[in-house]
């Protein structure tokens, strides 16, 4: 009895936790050999002006399709890559790919759009980061104002002093910066005011709260309205993430939100689908659709 008890004492580990760690290690190993453009590739999600219905920006979202395990969630493999440092090279590849693609879109459509790229704080805190951004831009002859880097609110706030100086350098370069997942990261109003940023992206969870059931709860309307008001006062652009229904779209537009993205318009798609949107005759998306898009 004593023996088995001792053994139980040693095996304090929840087996599912052990499996979880093993899985993370497997992913880290597999990710190391995942070839860019093959297993790793970029998807793009359109961002629309909510008033005119025109496509204004495109967010680049990294995808990993493993030959055996299938599609791995970005939230999972990004954190694996952040834990082992691979995110720096991976992020650099995404940035290059997005800039190359933006240049190609411009050539094909003669339209100037902004390409948004998510970046990890680990990338931004690398000493040569801003220089590498400058090099990628000039390599693809993209003007700095056509690139917008997205950093999560918590990433910015956790590393405020370093971020502040990196963001200042980016501003001097002319690159835009968006604070992603806004509302989840405890910004103080004073630090937000001091940050050299150009855009805030309202986190999907708040947009979701506007949706079902109607009428939208007062707290959600007030909260999203307050963020939009804050953006206006600070003269920042504002994007609502995760719009899935016509009623969410209408409420956001009525609250004065400038831009929106979400499954209501389009899921993240291949570059060619964005090319098609940009070169189509009827450019504005239909903003009045009432039917509900099926969600995941
Ligand atoms: P994010 O930057 O906030 O990106 C938005 C996420 O919301 C994406 O998830 C997108 O597919 C999803 N989304 C967009 N519209 C809707 C909608 O209407 N409904 C729902 N339910 N979801 C919607 P995804 O692609 O799984 O990416 C998750 C996160 O992974 C991103 O969140 C971003 O933080 C990170 N990520 C993705 N690509 C990169 C990258 O290249 N570098 C870095 N550092 N992070 C990345
Ligand atoms: Mg983002
Ligand atoms: Mg987000
Ligand atoms: Mg929703």
Coordinates of C-alpha atoms and ligand atoms in Angstrom, one line a residue:
X1 CA 0.0 0.0 0.0
X2 CA 2.9 2.3 0.9
X3 CA 4.6 1.6 -2.3
X4 CA 1.7 2.4 -4.5
X5 CA 1.1 5.5 -2.5
X6 CA 4.6 6.6 -3.1
X7 CA 4.3 6.0 -6.7
X8 CA 1.1 8.0 -6.8
X9 CA 3.1 10.7 -5.0
X10 CA 5.6 10.8 -7.9
X11 CA 3.0 10.7 -10.6
X12 CA 1.4 13.9 -9.5
X13 CA 1.3 14.9 -13.2
X14 CA -2.1 14.9 -14.8
X15 CA -1.5 12.6 -17.8
X16 CA -3.3 15.1 -20.1
X17 CA -0.8 17.7 -19.1
X18 CA 2.1 15.4 -19.9
X19 CA 0.5 14.7 -23.3
X20 CA 0.0 18.4 -23.8
X21 CA 3.7 19.1 -23.2
X22 CA 4.7 16.2 -25.5
X23 CA 2.4 17.6 -28.1
X24 CA 4.0 21.1 -27.8
X25 CA 7.4 19.5 -28.2
X26 CA 6.3 17.6 -31.3
X27 CA 4.9 20.7 -32.8
X28 CA 8.1 22.6 -32.1
X29 CA 10.1 19.9 -33.8
X30 CA 7.7 19.7 -36.8
X31 CA 7.5 23.4 -37.1
X32 CA 11.2 23.6 -37.4
X33 CA 11.1 21.7 -40.6
X34 CA 7.9 23.1 -42.0
X35 CA 8.7 24.6 -45.4
X36 CA 7.5 28.1 -46.1
X37 CA 5.0 28.4 -48.9
X38 CA 4.3 24.7 -48.6
X39 CA 3.2 23.8 -45.1
X40 CA 3.4 27.4 -43.9
X41 CA 1.5 30.0 -45.9
X42 CA -0.3 33.3 -45.6
X43 CA -4.1 33.8 -45.7
X44 CA -5.6 37.2 -46.1
X45 CA -8.8 38.7 -44.7
X46 CA -10.3 41.8 -46.2
X47 CA -11.1 44.9 -44.0
X48 CA -13.8 47.2 -45.3
X49 CA -14.7 50.8 -44.8
X50 CA -18.1 50.4 -43.1
X51 CA -19.6 53.5 -44.8
X52 CA -18.5 53.1 -48.4
X53 CA -18.2 49.3 -48.4
X54 CA -14.8 49.5 -50.1
X55 CA -11.9 47.2 -49.4
X56 CA -9.3 49.3 -47.6
X57 CA -6.9 46.9 -45.8
X58 CA -6.1 43.3 -45.8
X59 CA -4.9 41.4 -42.7
X60 CA -2.2 38.7 -43.2
X61 CA -2.8 35.5 -41.1
X62 CA -0.3 32.8 -41.0
X63 CA -1.5 29.2 -41.6
X64 CA 0.2 25.9 -41.0
X65 CA -1.1 22.7 -42.6
X66 CA 0.9 19.7 -41.4
X67 CA 0.9 16.7 -43.7
X68 CA -0.2 14.4 -41.0
X69 CA -1.8 16.5 -38.3
X70 CA -3.7 18.8 -40.7
X71 CA -4.4 22.4 -39.9
X72 CA -2.9 23.6 -36.7
X73 CA -4.5 26.7 -34.9
X74 CA -2.3 29.8 -35.2
X75 CA -2.9 30.6 -31.6
X76 CA -1.2 27.3 -30.8
X77 CA 1.7 27.2 -33.2
X78 CA 2.5 30.9 -32.7
X79 CA 2.9 30.4 -29.0
X80 CA 5.1 27.4 -29.6
X81 CA 7.2 29.5 -32.0
X82 CA 7.4 32.3 -29.4
X83 CA 8.5 29.8 -26.7
X84 CA 11.4 28.5 -28.8
X85 CA 12.4 31.7 -30.7
X86 CA 11.4 30.5 -34.1
X87 CA 8.9 33.3 -34.3
X88 CA 11.6 35.8 -35.3
X89 CA 12.5 34.0 -38.6
X90 CA 8.9 33.0 -39.1
X91 CA 7.6 36.5 -38.6
X92 CA 10.2 37.9 -40.9
X93 CA 9.0 35.5 -43.6
X94 CA 5.4 36.6 -43.1
X95 CA 6.4 40.2 -43.4
X96 CA 8.3 39.6 -46.6
X97 CA 5.5 37.5 -48.1
X98 CA 2.9 40.2 -47.2
X99 CA 4.9 43.0 -48.7
X100 CA 5.6 41.0 -51.9
X101 CA 1.9 40.3 -52.2
X102 CA 0.9 43.9 -51.5
X103 CA 3.2 45.0 -54.3
X104 CA 1.7 42.4 -56.6
X105 CA -1.8 43.5 -55.8
X106 CA -0.9 47.0 -56.5
X107 CA 0.6 46.1 -59.9
X108 CA -2.5 44.0 -60.9
X109 CA -5.2 46.3 -59.6
X110 CA -3.7 49.8 -59.6
X111 CA -5.3 50.2 -56.2
X112 CA -3.4 51.2 -53.1
X113 CA -4.4 49.1 -50.1
X114 CA -2.9 48.7 -46.7
X115 CA -1.5 45.3 -45.8
X116 CA -1.6 44.4 -42.1
X117 CA 0.9 42.0 -40.6
X118 CA 0.7 40.6 -37.0
X119 CA 4.0 40.8 -35.2
X120 CA 5.1 39.3 -32.0
X121 CA 6.7 41.5 -29.3
X122 CA 9.8 39.2 -29.6
X123 CA 10.3 40.4 -33.1
X124 CA 9.8 44.0 -32.3
X125 CA 12.2 43.8 -29.4
X126 CA 15.0 42.5 -31.7
X127 CA 17.6 45.2 -32.0
X128 CA 17.5 45.4 -35.9
X129 CA 13.8 45.1 -36.2
X130 CA 12.9 48.5 -37.6
X131 CA 15.9 48.3 -40.0
X132 CA 14.7 45.0 -41.3
X133 CA 11.2 46.4 -41.9
X134 CA 12.8 49.3 -43.8
X135 CA 14.8 46.8 -46.0
X136 CA 11.7 44.7 -46.8
X137 CA 9.8 47.8 -47.8
X138 CA 12.5 49.0 -50.1
X139 CA 13.1 45.6 -51.5
X140 CA 9.4 45.4 -52.7
X141 CA 9.2 49.2 -53.4
X142 CA 6.3 49.5 -51.0
X143 CA 5.6 52.8 -49.4
X144 CA 5.8 52.7 -45.6
X145 CA 2.2 53.9 -45.3
X146 CA 1.0 50.8 -47.0
X147 CA 2.2 48.6 -44.2
X148 CA 0.4 48.3 -40.9
X149 CA 2.0 46.2 -38.1
X150 CA -0.4 44.7 -35.5
X151 CA 0.6 44.2 -31.9
X152 CA -1.7 42.9 -29.3
X153 CA -2.6 45.4 -26.5
X154 CA -1.2 43.1 -23.9
X155 CA 2.1 42.7 -25.8
X156 CA 2.5 46.5 -25.9
X157 CA 1.5 47.0 -22.3
X158 CA 3.7 44.3 -21.0
X159 CA 6.8 45.8 -22.6
X160 CA 5.9 49.4 -22.6
X161 CA 9.3 51.2 -22.4
X162 CA 10.9 49.1 -25.2
X163 CA 7.8 49.2 -27.3
X164 CA 7.4 52.9 -27.0
X165 CA 10.8 53.5 -28.6
X166 CA 10.4 50.9 -31.3
X167 CA 7.0 52.3 -32.2
X168 CA 8.4 55.7 -32.3
X169 CA 11.0 54.5 -34.8
X170 CA 8.3 52.9 -36.9
X171 CA 6.3 56.1 -36.9
X172 CA 9.4 58.0 -38.1
X173 CA 9.7 55.5 -40.9
X174 CA 6.0 56.1 -41.8
X175 CA 4.8 52.6 -41.0
X176 CA 1.4 52.3 -39.3
X177 CA 0.8 50.5 -36.1
X178 CA -2.4 49.0 -34.8
X179 CA -3.2 47.8 -31.3
X180 CA -4.8 44.4 -31.8
X181 CA -7.4 42.7 -29.5
X182 CA -8.1 46.0 -27.9
X183 CA -10.1 45.8 -24.6
X184 CA -8.3 42.7 -23.4
X185 CA -5.0 44.1 -22.3
X186 CA -5.5 46.7 -19.6
X187 CA -4.2 49.9 -21.3
X188 CA -4.2 52.9 -19.1
X189 CA -5.7 55.9 -20.9
X190 CA -2.5 57.9 -20.3
X191 CA -0.2 55.2 -21.8
X192 CA -2.6 54.9 -24.8
X193 CA -2.4 58.6 -25.3
X194 CA 1.4 58.5 -25.3
X195 CA 1.8 55.6 -27.8
X196 CA 2.7 56.4 -31.4
X197 CA 0.0 54.2 -32.9
X198 CA -2.4 54.8 -35.7
X199 CA -5.2 52.3 -35.2
X200 CA -7.1 50.3 -32.6
X201 CA -8.8 47.0 -33.3
X202 CA -11.7 46.2 -31.1
X203 CA -11.5 42.7 -29.9
X204 CA -13.9 40.2 -31.4
X205 CA -15.4 39.3 -28.0
X206 CA -16.9 42.7 -27.7
X207 CA -18.3 42.7 -31.2
X208 CA -19.7 39.2 -30.4
X209 CA -21.6 40.7 -27.4
X210 CA -23.4 43.0 -29.8
X211 CA -24.7 40.1 -31.8
X212 CA -27.2 37.7 -30.3
X213 CA -29.7 37.9 -28.9
X214 CA -31.1 41.2 -30.1
X215 CA -31.6 43.8 -28.8
X216 CA -27.9 44.3 -28.1
X217 CA -27.3 44.5 -24.4
X218 CA -26.7 48.1 -23.1
X219 CA -23.3 47.3 -21.6
X220 CA -22.0 46.0 -25.0
X221 CA -23.3 49.1 -26.8
X222 CA -21.8 51.4 -24.2
X223 CA -18.5 49.6 -24.2
X224 CA -17.9 49.5 -27.9
X225 CA -19.3 53.0 -28.2
X226 CA -16.7 54.2 -25.6
X227 CA -13.8 52.6 -27.5
X228 CA -15.0 54.2 -30.7
X229 CA -15.3 57.6 -28.9
X230 CA -11.8 57.1 -27.5
X231 CA -10.4 56.4 -30.9
X232 CA -12.0 59.6 -32.2
X233 CA -10.6 61.7 -29.5
X234 CA -7.1 60.3 -30.0
X235 CA -7.5 60.6 -33.7
X236 CA -6.9 56.9 -34.3
X237 CA -8.5 54.6 -36.9
X238 CA -10.8 52.0 -35.5
X239 CA -11.4 48.5 -36.8
X240 CA -14.0 46.1 -35.4
X241 CA -12.9 42.5 -35.6
X242 CA -15.1 39.4 -35.9
X243 CA -18.2 40.9 -37.5
X244 CA -20.4 37.9 -38.3
X245 CA -23.9 39.3 -38.7
X246 CA -25.7 42.1 -40.5
X247 CA -26.9 43.5 -37.2
X248 CA -23.4 43.6 -35.7
X249 CA -22.4 45.5 -38.8
X250 CA -25.3 48.0 -38.6
X251 CA -24.7 48.7 -34.9
X252 CA -21.0 49.3 -35.4
X253 CA -21.6 51.6 -38.3
X254 CA -24.2 53.5 -36.3
X255 CA -21.8 53.8 -33.4
X256 CA -19.3 55.4 -35.8
X257 CA -16.9 52.6 -36.3
X258 CA -14.8 53.2 -39.4
X259 CA -13.6 49.8 -40.5
X260 CA -14.8 46.2 -40.1
X261 CA -13.6 42.7 -40.8
X262 CA -15.2 39.3 -40.1
X263 CA -16.8 36.2 -41.5
X264 CA -19.9 38.3 -42.5
X265 CA -17.7 39.7 -45.3
X266 CA -15.1 37.0 -45.8
X267 CA -13.1 34.4 -44.0
X268 CA -9.3 34.6 -44.4
X269 CA -8.7 33.6 -48.1
X270 CA -5.9 32.9 -50.5
X271 CA -4.1 35.8 -52.1
X272 CA -5.7 35.1 -55.5
X273 CA -9.2 35.7 -54.0
X274 CA -8.1 39.1 -52.8
X275 CA -6.7 39.8 -56.2
X276 CA -10.2 39.0 -57.6
X277 CA -11.8 41.4 -55.1
X278 CA -9.5 44.1 -56.0
X279 CA -9.8 43.8 -59.7
X280 CA -13.6 43.1 -59.8
X281 CA -15.8 45.8 -61.5
X282 CA -18.2 46.2 -58.6
X283 CA -15.8 47.0 -55.9
X284 CA -18.0 47.9 -52.9
X285 CA -19.1 44.9 -50.8
X286 CA -22.9 44.7 -50.3
X287 CA -23.4 46.2 -46.9
X288 CA -27.1 45.7 -46.6
X289 CA -27.3 41.9 -46.5
X290 CA -29.6 40.7 -43.8
X291 CA -29.0 36.9 -44.0
X292 CA -26.8 35.3 -41.4
X293 CA -23.5 33.7 -42.5
X294 CA -23.0 30.2 -41.1
X295 CA -20.2 30.4 -38.5
X296 CA -17.7 27.7 -37.6
Ligands
LIG1 P1 -5.8 38.3 -34.6 O1 -4.6 39.1 -35.2 O2 -6.7 39.0 -33.7 O3 -6.6 37.8 -35.9 C1 -7.9 37.7 -36.0 C2 -8.4 36.3 -35.8 O4 -9.8 36.3 -35.8 C3 -8.0 35.3 -36.9 O5 -7.8 34.1 -36.3 C4 -9.2 35.3 -37.8 O6 -9.2 34.2 -38.7 C5 -10.3 35.4 -36.8 N1 -11.5 35.9 -37.4 C6 -11.7 36.9 -38.3 N2 -13.0 37.2 -38.5 C7 -13.7 36.4 -37.6 C8 -15.1 36.2 -37.4 O7 -16.0 36.8 -37.9 N3 -15.4 35.2 -36.4 C9 -14.5 34.5 -35.8 N4 -14.9 33.6 -34.9 N5 -13.1 34.6 -36.0 C10 -12.8 35.6 -36.9 P2 -6.5 33.2 -36.6 O8 -6.2 33.2 -38.1 O9 -6.9 31.8 -36.0 O10 -5.4 33.8 -35.8 C11 -5.3 33.9 -34.4 C12 -4.3 34.8 -33.9 O11 -3.0 34.2 -34.2 C13 -4.3 36.2 -34.5 O12 -5.3 36.9 -33.9 C14 -2.9 36.6 -34.2 O13 -2.8 37.1 -32.9 C15 -2.1 35.3 -34.4 N6 -1.4 35.3 -35.7 C16 -1.9 34.9 -36.9 N7 -1.0 35.1 -37.8 C17 0.1 35.6 -37.2 C18 1.5 36.0 -37.7 O14 1.8 35.9 -38.8 N8 2.3 36.4 -36.7 C19 1.9 36.5 -35.4 N9 2.9 37.0 -34.5 N10 0.7 36.2 -35.0 C20 -0.2 35.7 -35.8
LIG2 MG1 -4.4 40.8 -36.0
LIG3 MG1 -7.4 40.4 -32.8
LIG4 MG1 -19.8 37.6 -33.5

